PDB file of C-alpha atoms and ligand atoms in Angstrom:
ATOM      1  CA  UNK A   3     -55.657 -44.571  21.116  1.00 97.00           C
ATOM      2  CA  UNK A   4     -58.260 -42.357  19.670  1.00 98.00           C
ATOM      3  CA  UNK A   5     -61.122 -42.463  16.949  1.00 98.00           C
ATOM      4  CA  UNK A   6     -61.457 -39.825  14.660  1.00 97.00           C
ATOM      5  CA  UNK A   7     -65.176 -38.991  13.520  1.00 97.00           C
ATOM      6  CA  UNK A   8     -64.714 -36.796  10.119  1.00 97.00           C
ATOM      7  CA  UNK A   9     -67.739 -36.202   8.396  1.00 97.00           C
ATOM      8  CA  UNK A  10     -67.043 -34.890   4.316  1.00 96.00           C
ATOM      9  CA  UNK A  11     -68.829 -33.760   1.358  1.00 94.00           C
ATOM     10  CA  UNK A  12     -69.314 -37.139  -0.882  1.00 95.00           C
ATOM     11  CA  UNK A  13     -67.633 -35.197  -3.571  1.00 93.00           C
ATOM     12  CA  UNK A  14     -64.420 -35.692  -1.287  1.00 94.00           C
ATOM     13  CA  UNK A  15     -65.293 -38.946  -0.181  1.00 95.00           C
ATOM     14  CA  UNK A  16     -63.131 -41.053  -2.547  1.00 95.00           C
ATOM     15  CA  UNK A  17     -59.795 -38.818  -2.416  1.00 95.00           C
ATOM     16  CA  UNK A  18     -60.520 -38.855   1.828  1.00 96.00           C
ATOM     17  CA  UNK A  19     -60.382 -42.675   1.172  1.00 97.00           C
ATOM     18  CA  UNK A  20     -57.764 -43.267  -0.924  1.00 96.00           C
ATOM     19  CA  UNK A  21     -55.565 -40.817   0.706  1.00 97.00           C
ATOM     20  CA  UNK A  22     -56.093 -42.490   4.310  1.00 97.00           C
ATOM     21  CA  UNK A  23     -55.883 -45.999   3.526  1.00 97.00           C
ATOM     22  CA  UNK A  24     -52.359 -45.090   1.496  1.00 97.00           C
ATOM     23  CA  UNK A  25     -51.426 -43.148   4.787  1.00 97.00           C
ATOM     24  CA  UNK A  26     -51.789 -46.815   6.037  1.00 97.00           C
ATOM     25  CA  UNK A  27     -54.455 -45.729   8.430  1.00 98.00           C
ATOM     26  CA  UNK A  28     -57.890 -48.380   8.919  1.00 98.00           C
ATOM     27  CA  UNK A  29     -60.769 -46.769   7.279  1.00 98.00           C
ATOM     28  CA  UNK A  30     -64.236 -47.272   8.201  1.00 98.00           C
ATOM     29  CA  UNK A  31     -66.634 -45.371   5.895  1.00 98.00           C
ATOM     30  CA  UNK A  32     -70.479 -44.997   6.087  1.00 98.00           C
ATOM     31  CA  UNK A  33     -72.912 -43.119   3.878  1.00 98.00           C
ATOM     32  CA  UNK A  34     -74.576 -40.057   6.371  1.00 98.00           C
ATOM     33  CA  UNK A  35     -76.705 -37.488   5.875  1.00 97.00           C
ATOM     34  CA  UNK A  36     -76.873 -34.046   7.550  1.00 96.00           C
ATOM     35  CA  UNK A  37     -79.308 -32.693   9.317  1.00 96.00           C
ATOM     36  CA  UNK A  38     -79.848 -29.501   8.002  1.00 94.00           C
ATOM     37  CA  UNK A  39     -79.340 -29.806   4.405  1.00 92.00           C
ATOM     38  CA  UNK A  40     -81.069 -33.676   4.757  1.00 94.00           C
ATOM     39  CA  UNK A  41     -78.391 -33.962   1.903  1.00 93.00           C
ATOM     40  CA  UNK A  42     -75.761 -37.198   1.719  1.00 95.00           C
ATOM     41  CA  UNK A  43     -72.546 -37.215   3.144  1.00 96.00           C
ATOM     42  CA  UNK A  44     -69.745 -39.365   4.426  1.00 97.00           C
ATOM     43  CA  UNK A  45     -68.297 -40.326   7.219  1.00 98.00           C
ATOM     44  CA  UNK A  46     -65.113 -41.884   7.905  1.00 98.00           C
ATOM     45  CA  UNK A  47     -64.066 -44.134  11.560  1.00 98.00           C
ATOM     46  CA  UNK A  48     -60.193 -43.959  11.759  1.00 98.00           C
ATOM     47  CA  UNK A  49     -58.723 -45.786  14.906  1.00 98.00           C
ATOM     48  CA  UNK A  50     -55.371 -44.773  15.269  1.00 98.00           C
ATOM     49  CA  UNK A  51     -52.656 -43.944  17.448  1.00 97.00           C
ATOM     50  CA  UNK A  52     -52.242 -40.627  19.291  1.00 98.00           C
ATOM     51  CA  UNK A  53     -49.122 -39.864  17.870  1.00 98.00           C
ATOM     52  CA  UNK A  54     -50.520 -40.410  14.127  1.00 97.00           C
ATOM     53  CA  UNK A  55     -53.786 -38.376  14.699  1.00 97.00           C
ATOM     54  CA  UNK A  56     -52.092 -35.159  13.259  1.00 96.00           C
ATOM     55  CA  UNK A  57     -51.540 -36.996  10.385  1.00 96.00           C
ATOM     56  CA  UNK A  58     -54.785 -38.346  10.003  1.00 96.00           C
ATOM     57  CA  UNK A  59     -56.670 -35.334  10.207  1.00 95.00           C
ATOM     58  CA  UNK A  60     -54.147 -33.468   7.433  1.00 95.00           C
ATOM     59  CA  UNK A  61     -55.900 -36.295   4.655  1.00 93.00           C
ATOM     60  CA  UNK A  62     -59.546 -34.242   5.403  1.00 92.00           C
ATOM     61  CA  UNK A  63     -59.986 -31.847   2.913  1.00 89.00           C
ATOM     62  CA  UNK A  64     -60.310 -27.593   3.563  1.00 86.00           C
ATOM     63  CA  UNK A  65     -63.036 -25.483   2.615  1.00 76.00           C
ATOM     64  CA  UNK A  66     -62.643 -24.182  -1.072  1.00 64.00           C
ATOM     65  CA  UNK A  67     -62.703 -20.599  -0.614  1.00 56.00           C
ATOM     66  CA  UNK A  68     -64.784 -19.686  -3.111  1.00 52.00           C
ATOM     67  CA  UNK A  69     -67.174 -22.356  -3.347  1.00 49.00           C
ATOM     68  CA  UNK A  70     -70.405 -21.274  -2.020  1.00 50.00           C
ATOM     69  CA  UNK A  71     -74.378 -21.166  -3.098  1.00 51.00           C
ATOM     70  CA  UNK A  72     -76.469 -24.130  -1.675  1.00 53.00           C
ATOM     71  CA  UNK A  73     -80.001 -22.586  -1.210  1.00 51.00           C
ATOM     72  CA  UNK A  74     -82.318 -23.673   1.373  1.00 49.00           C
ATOM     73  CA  UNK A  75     -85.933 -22.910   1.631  1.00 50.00           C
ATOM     74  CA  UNK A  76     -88.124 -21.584   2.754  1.00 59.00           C
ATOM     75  CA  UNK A  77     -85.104 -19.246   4.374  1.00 64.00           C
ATOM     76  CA  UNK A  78     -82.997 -18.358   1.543  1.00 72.00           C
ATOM     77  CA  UNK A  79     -79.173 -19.496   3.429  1.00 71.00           C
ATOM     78  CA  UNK A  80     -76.055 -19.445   1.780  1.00 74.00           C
ATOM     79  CA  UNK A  81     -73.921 -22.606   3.095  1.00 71.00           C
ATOM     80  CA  UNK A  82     -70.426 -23.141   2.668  1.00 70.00           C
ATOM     81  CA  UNK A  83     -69.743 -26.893   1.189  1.00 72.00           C
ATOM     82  CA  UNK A  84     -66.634 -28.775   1.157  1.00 79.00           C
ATOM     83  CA  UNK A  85     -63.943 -28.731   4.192  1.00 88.00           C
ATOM     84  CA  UNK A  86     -64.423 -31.373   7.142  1.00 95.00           C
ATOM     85  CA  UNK A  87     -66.289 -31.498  10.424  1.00 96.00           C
ATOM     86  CA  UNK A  88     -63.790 -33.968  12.622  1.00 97.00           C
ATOM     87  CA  UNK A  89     -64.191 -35.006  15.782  1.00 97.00           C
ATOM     88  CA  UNK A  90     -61.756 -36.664  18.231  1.00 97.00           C
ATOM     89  CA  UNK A  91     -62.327 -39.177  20.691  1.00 98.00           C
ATOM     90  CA  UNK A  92     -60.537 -40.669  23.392  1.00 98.00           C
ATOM     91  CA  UNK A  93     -60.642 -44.598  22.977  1.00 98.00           C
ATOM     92  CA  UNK A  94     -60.599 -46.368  25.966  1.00 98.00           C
ATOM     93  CA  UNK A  95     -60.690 -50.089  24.964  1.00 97.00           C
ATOM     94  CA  UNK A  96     -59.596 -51.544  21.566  1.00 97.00           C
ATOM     95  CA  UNK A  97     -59.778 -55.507  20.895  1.00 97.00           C
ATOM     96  CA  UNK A  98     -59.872 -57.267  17.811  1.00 95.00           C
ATOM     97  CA  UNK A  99     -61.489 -60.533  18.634  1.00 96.00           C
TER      98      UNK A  99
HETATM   99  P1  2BA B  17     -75.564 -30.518   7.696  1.00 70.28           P
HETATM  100  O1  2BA B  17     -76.214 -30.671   9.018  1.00 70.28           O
HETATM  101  O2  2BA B  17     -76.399 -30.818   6.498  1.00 70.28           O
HETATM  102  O3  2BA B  17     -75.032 -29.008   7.615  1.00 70.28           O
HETATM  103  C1  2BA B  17     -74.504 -28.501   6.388  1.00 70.28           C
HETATM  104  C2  2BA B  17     -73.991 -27.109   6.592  1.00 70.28           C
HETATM  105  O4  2BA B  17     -75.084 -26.260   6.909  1.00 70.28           O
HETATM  106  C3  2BA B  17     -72.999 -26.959   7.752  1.00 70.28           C
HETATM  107  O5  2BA B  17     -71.682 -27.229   7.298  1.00 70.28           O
HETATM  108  C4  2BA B  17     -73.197 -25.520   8.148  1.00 70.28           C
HETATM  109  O6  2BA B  17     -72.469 -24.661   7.267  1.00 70.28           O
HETATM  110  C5  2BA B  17     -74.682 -25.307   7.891  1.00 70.28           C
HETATM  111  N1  2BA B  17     -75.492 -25.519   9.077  1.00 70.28           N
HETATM  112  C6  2BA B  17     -75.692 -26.672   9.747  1.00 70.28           C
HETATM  113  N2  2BA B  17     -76.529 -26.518  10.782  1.00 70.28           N
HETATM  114  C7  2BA B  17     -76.882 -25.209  10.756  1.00 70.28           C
HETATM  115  C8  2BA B  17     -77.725 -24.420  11.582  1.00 70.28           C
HETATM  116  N3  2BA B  17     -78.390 -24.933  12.637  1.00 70.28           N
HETATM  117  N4  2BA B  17     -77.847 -23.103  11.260  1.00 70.28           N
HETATM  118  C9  2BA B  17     -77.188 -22.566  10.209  1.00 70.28           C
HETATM  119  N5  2BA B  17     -76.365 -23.272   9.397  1.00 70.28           N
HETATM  120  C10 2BA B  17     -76.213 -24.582   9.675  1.00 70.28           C
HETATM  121  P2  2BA B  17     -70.658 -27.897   8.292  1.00 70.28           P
HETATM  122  O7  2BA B  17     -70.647 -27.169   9.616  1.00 70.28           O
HETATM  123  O8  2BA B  17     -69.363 -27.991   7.564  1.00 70.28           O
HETATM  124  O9  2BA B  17     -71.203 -29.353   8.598  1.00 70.28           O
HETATM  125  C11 2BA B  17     -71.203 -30.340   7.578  1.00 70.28           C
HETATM  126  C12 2BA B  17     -71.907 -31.579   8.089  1.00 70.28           C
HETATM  127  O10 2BA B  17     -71.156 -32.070   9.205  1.00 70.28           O
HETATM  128  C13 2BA B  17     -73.312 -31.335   8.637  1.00 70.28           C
HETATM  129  O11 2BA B  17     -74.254 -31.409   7.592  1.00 70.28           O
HETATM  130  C14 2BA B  17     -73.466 -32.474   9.640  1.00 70.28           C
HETATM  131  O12 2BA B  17     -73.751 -33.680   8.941  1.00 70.28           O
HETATM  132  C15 2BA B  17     -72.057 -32.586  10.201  1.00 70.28           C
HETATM  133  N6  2BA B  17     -71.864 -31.805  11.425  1.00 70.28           N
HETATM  134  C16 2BA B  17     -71.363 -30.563  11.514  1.00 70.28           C
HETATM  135  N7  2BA B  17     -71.280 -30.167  12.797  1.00 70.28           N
HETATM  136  C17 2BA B  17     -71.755 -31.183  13.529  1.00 70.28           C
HETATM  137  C18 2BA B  17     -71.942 -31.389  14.926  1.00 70.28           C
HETATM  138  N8  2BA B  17     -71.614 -30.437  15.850  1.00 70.28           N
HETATM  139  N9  2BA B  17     -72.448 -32.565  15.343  1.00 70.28           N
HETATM  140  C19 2BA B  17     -72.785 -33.519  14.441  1.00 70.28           C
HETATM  141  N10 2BA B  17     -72.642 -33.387  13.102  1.00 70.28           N
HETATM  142  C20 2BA B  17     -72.126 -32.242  12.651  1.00 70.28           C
END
């Protein structure tokens, strides 16, 4: 078993959401916040199979190509927003109790 970590944009926070939990995958979701921007974001606990990770990780959105321009001072830095950051971890106990 594993547990995926994705952390998302909030913009892509509901379609992440809806599209996992019809994927029949158990969602957990908590409100985040990044450490560089200090801006909101989400992200999602999915416990799940090995064999249905794949799948899992296809529901996290891409990076728009052209979506760019969140400034950041006092160092003017152009960030990319959207896509996923997901993280994959090996699960060695599960219980429901
Ligand atoms: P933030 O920390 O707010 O970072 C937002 C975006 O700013 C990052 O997008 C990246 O493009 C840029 N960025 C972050 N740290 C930077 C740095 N030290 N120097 C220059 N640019 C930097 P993403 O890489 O897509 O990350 C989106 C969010 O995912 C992050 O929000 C953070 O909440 C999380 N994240 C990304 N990588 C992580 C990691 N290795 N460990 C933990 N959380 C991570």
């Amino acid at each position: 078993m594993k547990l995926i970590i994705a952390i998302v944009n909030n913009d892509d926070s509901s379609t992440v959401q809806s599209a996992l939990t019809e994927g029949g995958f158990f969602v957990t979701k908590l409100a985040t916040s990044g450490g560089f921007l200090k801006k909101g974001n989400t992200t999602f606990f999915v416990g799940t199979n090995d064999d249905k990770v794949d799948g899992a990780i296809e529901k996290e959105p891409t990076v728009p190509p052209t979506e760019m321009g969140e400034f950041f001072t006092p160092i003017m830095v152009d960030v990319l927003v959207g896509g996923a950051t997901v993280f994959v971890v090996d699960v060695d106990r599960f219980e429901k109790i």
